[in-house]
Coordinates of C-alpha atoms in Angstrom, one line a residue:
Chain A
X1 CA 71.4 126.4 102.4
X2 CA 71.7 123.9 99.5
X3 CA 75.0 121.9 99.6
X4 CA 76.1 123.4 96.3
X5 CA 76.0 127.0 97.6
X6 CA 78.3 126.1 100.5
X7 CA 80.7 124.2 98.3
X8 CA 80.9 127.2 96.0
X9 CA 81.9 129.7 98.6
X10 CA 84.4 127.2 100.1
X11 CA 86.0 126.7 96.7
X12 CA 86.5 130.5 96.3
X13 CA 88.1 130.9 99.7
X14 CA 90.5 128.0 98.8
X15 CA 91.2 129.6 95.4
X16 CA 92.1 133.0 96.9
X17 CA 94.2 131.8 99.8
X18 CA 96.1 129.0 97.9
X19 CA 96.6 131.4 95.0
X20 CA 98.2 134.1 97.2
X21 CA 100.3 131.5 99.1
X22 CA 101.6 130.0 95.9
X23 CA 102.4 133.3 94.3
X24 CA 104.4 134.2 97.5
X25 CA 106.2 130.9 97.4
X26 CA 107.3 131.3 93.8
X27 CA 108.4 134.9 94.5
X28 CA 110.2 134.1 97.7
X29 CA 113.6 133.5 96.0
X30 CA 113.6 136.1 93.2
X31 CA 112.0 138.9 95.2
X32 CA 113.1 138.5 98.8
X33 CA 116.2 136.4 99.0
X34 CA 118.5 137.3 96.2
X35 CA 121.5 135.1 96.4
X36 CA 121.2 133.8 99.9
X37 CA 120.4 130.1 100.6
X38 CA 118.0 128.3 103.0
X39 CA 119.4 126.8 106.1
X40 CA 120.2 123.1 105.2
X41 CA 117.9 121.6 107.8
X42 CA 114.9 123.7 106.7
X43 CA 115.8 122.8 103.1
X44 CA 115.8 119.1 104.1
X45 CA 112.3 119.4 105.5
X46 CA 110.9 121.3 102.5
X47 CA 112.4 118.7 100.2
X48 CA 110.4 116.0 101.9
X49 CA 107.1 117.9 102.0
X50 CA 106.0 117.1 98.4
X51 CA 106.5 113.3 98.5
X52 CA 104.9 113.1 102.0
X53 CA 101.8 115.1 101.0
X54 CA 101.4 113.3 97.7
X55 CA 101.5 109.8 99.4
X56 CA 99.2 111.1 102.2
X57 CA 96.8 112.1 99.5
X58 CA 97.1 108.7 97.8
X59 CA 96.3 106.9 101.1
X60 CA 93.4 109.2 101.8
X61 CA 91.9 108.9 98.4
X62 CA 92.2 105.1 98.4
X63 CA 91.1 104.2 101.9
X64 CA 89.3 107.4 103.2
X65 CA 85.7 107.1 104.4
X66 CA 83.5 109.0 106.8
X67 CA 85.9 108.8 109.7
X68 CA 86.8 105.2 108.9
X69 CA 89.0 103.1 106.7
X70 CA 87.1 101.7 103.8
X71 CA 88.5 98.9 101.6
X72 CA 86.4 98.9 98.4
X73 CA 86.6 99.1 94.6
X74 CA 89.1 102.1 94.8
X75 CA 91.9 99.8 96.1
X76 CA 91.7 97.6 93.0
X77 CA 91.5 100.7 90.7
X78 CA 94.6 102.3 92.4
X79 CA 96.4 99.0 92.3
X80 CA 95.8 98.7 88.6
X81 CA 97.1 102.3 88.2
X82 CA 100.2 101.3 90.1
X83 CA 100.8 98.5 87.6
X84 CA 100.3 101.0 84.8
X85 CA 102.8 103.4 86.4
X86 CA 105.3 100.5 86.8
X87 CA 104.9 99.8 83.1
X88 CA 105.8 103.5 82.5
X89 CA 102.4 104.5 81.3
X90 CA 101.8 108.3 81.1
X91 CA 100.1 109.8 84.1
X92 CA 96.8 110.4 82.2
X93 CA 96.7 106.7 81.3
X94 CA 97.2 105.7 84.9
X95 CA 94.3 108.0 85.9
X96 CA 92.1 106.5 83.3
X97 CA 92.9 103.0 84.3
X98 CA 92.1 103.7 87.9
X99 CA 88.8 105.4 87.1
X100 CA 87.8 102.7 84.6
X101 CA 88.6 99.7 86.8
X102 CA 86.9 101.3 89.8
X103 CA 83.8 102.3 87.8
X104 CA 83.5 98.8 86.3
X105 CA 83.8 97.1 89.8
X106 CA 81.1 99.5 91.2
X107 CA 78.8 98.5 88.3
X108 CA 79.5 94.8 88.9
X109 CA 79.0 94.7 92.6
Chain B
X1 CA 124.8 141.7 67.1
X2 CA 123.6 138.4 65.6
X3 CA 126.5 136.6 67.3
X4 CA 125.5 137.7 70.7
X5 CA 121.9 136.8 69.9
X6 CA 123.1 133.3 69.1
X7 CA 124.9 133.0 72.4
X8 CA 122.1 134.3 74.6
X9 CA 118.8 132.4 74.6
X10 CA 115.6 134.3 74.1
X11 CA 112.0 133.9 75.3
X12 CA 111.1 132.0 72.1
X13 CA 113.9 129.5 72.8
X14 CA 112.1 128.7 76.0
X15 CA 108.9 128.2 74.2
X16 CA 110.6 125.9 71.7
X17 CA 112.3 123.9 74.5
X18 CA 108.9 123.5 76.2
X19 CA 107.1 122.3 73.0
X20 CA 107.7 118.5 73.5
X21 CA 106.1 118.7 76.9
X22 CA 103.0 120.4 75.7
X23 CA 100.7 117.3 76.0
X24 CA 101.2 117.2 79.8
X25 CA 99.7 120.6 80.7
X26 CA 97.0 120.2 78.1
X27 CA 95.8 116.8 79.4
X28 CA 96.3 117.8 83.1
X29 CA 94.4 121.1 82.5
X30 CA 91.6 119.3 80.8
X31 CA 91.3 116.7 83.6
X32 CA 91.5 119.5 86.3
X33 CA 88.6 121.3 84.6
X34 CA 86.6 118.1 84.2
X35 CA 87.2 116.9 87.8
X36 CA 86.5 120.4 89.3
X37 CA 83.3 120.6 87.5
X38 CA 82.3 117.1 88.3
X39 CA 83.1 117.4 92.0
X40 CA 81.1 120.6 92.5
X41 CA 84.2 122.8 92.9
X42 CA 82.9 125.0 90.1
X43 CA 84.1 125.8 86.6
X44 CA 84.9 129.5 87.3
X45 CA 86.8 128.7 90.5
X46 CA 88.8 126.1 88.6
X47 CA 89.8 128.5 85.8
X48 CA 90.7 131.3 88.3
X49 CA 92.7 128.8 90.3
X50 CA 94.6 127.7 87.3
X51 CA 95.3 131.3 86.4
X52 CA 96.6 132.3 89.9
X53 CA 97.9 129.1 91.5
X54 CA 99.3 127.6 88.3
X55 CA 100.5 124.4 90.0
X56 CA 98.8 121.1 89.1
X57 CA 99.4 118.9 92.2
X58 CA 98.3 121.6 94.7
X59 CA 95.1 122.4 92.7
X60 CA 94.1 118.7 92.5
X61 CA 94.9 118.4 96.2
X62 CA 92.6 121.2 97.2
X63 CA 89.8 119.9 95.0
X64 CA 90.1 116.3 96.3
X65 CA 90.2 117.3 100.0
X66 CA 87.0 119.4 99.6
X67 CA 85.4 116.6 97.6
X68 CA 86.3 114.1 100.4
X69 CA 84.4 116.3 102.8
X70 CA 87.5 118.0 104.3
X71 CA 87.3 121.6 105.7
X72 CA 88.5 124.7 103.8
X73 CA 91.5 124.9 106.2
X74 CA 92.5 121.3 105.3
X75 CA 92.1 122.0 101.6
X76 CA 94.3 125.1 101.9
X77 CA 97.0 123.6 104.0
X78 CA 97.3 120.5 101.8
X79 CA 98.0 122.8 98.8
X80 CA 100.3 125.1 100.7
X81 CA 102.4 122.3 102.1
X82 CA 102.6 120.8 98.6
X83 CA 103.7 124.2 97.2
X84 CA 106.2 124.9 99.9
X85 CA 108.7 123.3 97.5
X86 CA 108.5 126.4 95.4
X87 CA 110.2 128.4 98.2
X88 CA 113.2 126.1 97.7
X89 CA 112.9 125.9 93.9
X90 CA 112.6 129.6 93.5
X91 CA 115.7 130.1 95.7
X92 CA 117.8 128.1 93.2
X93 CA 116.9 130.6 90.5
X94 CA 116.7 133.8 92.6
X95 CA 119.8 135.3 91.0
X96 CA 118.7 135.0 87.3
X97 CA 115.7 137.3 87.5
X98 CA 116.6 140.9 86.3
X99 CA 114.8 144.2 86.9
X100 CA 112.6 145.7 89.7
X101 CA 111.0 143.8 92.5
X102 CA 107.6 144.1 90.8
X103 CA 109.0 142.7 87.6
X104 CA 110.6 139.8 89.5
X105 CA 107.4 139.1 91.3
X106 CA 105.5 138.8 88.1
X107 CA 108.1 136.8 86.2
X108 CA 108.7 134.4 89.1
X109 CA 105.2 133.1 88.5
X110 CA 106.5 131.4 85.4
X111 CA 108.2 129.0 87.8
X112 CA 106.6 125.5 87.7
X113 CA 108.4 122.2 88.1
X114 CA 108.7 121.7 84.3
X115 CA 109.9 125.2 83.3
X116 CA 112.4 125.1 86.1
X117 CA 113.8 121.8 85.1
X118 CA 114.0 122.8 81.4
X119 CA 115.7 126.1 82.2
X120 CA 118.5 124.3 84.1
X121 CA 119.2 121.6 81.5
X122 CA 122.4 123.3 80.3
X123 CA 123.8 123.1 83.8
X124 CA 123.1 126.8 84.5
X125 CA 119.7 128.2 85.0
X126 CA 118.7 130.6 82.1
X127 CA 116.0 133.3 82.7
X128 CA 114.7 133.5 79.0
X129 CA 114.2 129.7 78.9
X130 CA 112.4 129.6 82.3
X131 CA 110.1 132.5 81.4
X132 CA 109.4 131.4 77.9
X133 CA 108.7 127.8 78.9
X134 CA 106.6 129.0 81.9
X135 CA 104.6 131.4 79.8
X136 CA 103.9 128.6 77.2
X137 CA 102.8 126.2 79.9
X138 CA 100.7 128.9 81.6
X139 CA 98.6 129.6 78.4
X140 CA 98.1 125.9 77.8
X141 CA 97.2 125.2 81.5
X142 CA 94.5 128.0 81.8
X143 CA 93.0 127.4 78.3
X144 CA 92.8 123.6 78.8
X145 CA 91.3 124.1 82.3
X146 CA 88.6 126.3 80.8
X147 CA 87.9 123.7 78.0
X148 CA 87.8 121.0 80.6
X149 CA 85.1 122.7 82.7
X150 CA 83.0 122.9 79.5
X151 CA 83.5 119.3 78.7
X152 CA 82.9 118.3 82.4
X153 CA 79.3 119.5 82.1
X154 CA 78.4 116.4 80.1
X155 CA 79.3 114.0 82.9
X156 CA 76.1 112.9 84.6
X157 CA 77.1 110.7 87.6
X158 CA 80.7 111.6 88.5
X159 CA 80.8 109.5 91.6
X160 CA 80.2 106.3 89.7
X161 CA 83.1 107.1 87.3
X162 CA 85.9 106.3 89.8
X163 CA 87.1 109.9 90.1
X164 CA 88.3 109.3 93.6
X165 CA 90.6 106.5 92.3
X166 CA 91.7 108.7 89.5
X167 CA 92.8 111.3 92.0
X168 CA 94.7 108.7 93.9
X169 CA 96.4 107.5 90.7
X170 CA 97.4 111.0 89.8
X171 CA 99.0 111.7 93.2
X172 CA 100.8 108.3 93.1
X173 CA 102.2 109.0 89.6
X174 CA 103.4 112.5 90.8
X175 CA 105.0 110.9 93.9
X176 CA 107.0 108.2 92.1
X177 CA 109.9 110.4 90.9
X178 CA 110.5 111.7 94.4
X179 CA 110.6 108.2 95.9
X180 CA 113.9 107.3 94.2
X181 CA 115.4 109.1 97.2
X182 CA 115.7 106.9 100.3
X183 CA 114.9 109.6 102.8
X184 CA 111.8 110.6 100.8
X185 CA 110.6 107.0 100.8
X186 CA 111.0 106.8 104.6
X187 CA 109.2 110.1 105.1
X188 CA 106.4 109.1 102.7
X189 CA 106.0 105.8 104.5
X190 CA 105.8 107.6 107.9
X191 CA 103.3 110.0 106.4
X192 CA 101.2 107.2 105.1
X193 CA 101.3 105.5 108.5
X194 CA 100.1 108.7 110.2
X195 CA 97.2 108.9 107.7
X196 CA 96.1 105.3 108.3
X197 CA 96.2 105.7 112.1
X198 CA 94.1 108.9 112.1
X199 CA 91.6 108.0 109.3
X200 CA 89.3 106.0 111.6
X201 CA 88.5 108.9 114.0
X202 CA 89.9 112.2 112.7
X203 CA 87.6 114.5 110.6
X204 CA 88.2 114.5 106.8
X205 CA 91.4 116.4 105.8
X206 CA 93.0 116.3 109.2
X207 CA 95.1 113.1 108.6
X208 CA 96.7 114.6 105.5
X209 CA 97.7 117.7 107.4
X210 CA 99.1 115.7 110.3
X211 CA 101.1 113.6 107.8
X212 CA 103.1 116.7 107.0
X213 CA 104.9 116.2 110.3
X214 CA 106.8 113.3 108.6
X215 CA 108.9 115.9 106.8
X216 CA 110.7 116.6 110.1
X217 CA 112.8 113.5 109.2
X218 CA 114.6 116.0 107.0
X219 CA 116.0 117.7 110.1
X220 CA 118.5 114.8 110.4
X221 CA 121.8 115.3 108.8

């Protein structure tokens, strides 16, 4: 099977399951719960999930290789984006900075 | 009649309140369409995902995990963990949705971070603002994703463009507002450590899912 065919069906499974799970998450309060509240400890965990997952994705995208840690042009690109974020640049600008710096380094090396 | 209309906000007031934030879903939607197309996720899948999941960070997470060679399960779990916050967010507004269960199910899909934040700006969450703003963002999000998939077709060598670094920059920018909280910083640092420890030998996608365990720090009082 060509790689593209596998990637396509994988993508559709992800679309269906993530879509259903997200719809259920958004409906959880208004449909199921009414005015009740989550137990505080569970709430504490859920509150931390978003920052934990986002930073885990940052580390994976920056250093991830084929079952190894790779330090390459991406690190410089993401570092440049971090500077942009520190200067309060819009998200889209930070993304463009990261892509541009990384691409230029890959051309140069 | 007109006096009560002045007091109670309408759907169109939500649209108006959301107008200044319009560039964000447009640019994100465009880049999601472009990146999905460039990474082989597929344009149709990207548009359907925007129409059903309607949550930028989770959608980018799934696409980036698949692009990095992660399994379907890892791509799904990364997005589901990210969107678990909507369980908590939707609970804060559970009492403002009127009508039948089916109606509440449909209208609750207007909940995204931005519409939720706008609808609570007066100190009390307002249903017309949330639904109006959410609807406005939804139309922009789906339409710009579709446009992005068309534009994405013109990219020839996406791997050379630094898309992986662009993904990382996106997630970093989305994480920054959360990191003002000390416990969030601790948990994020622990999660990053888990990823770095597992990266050298765990299959792609597994380190991210394992990092979710760092949220157990939230059990502490």
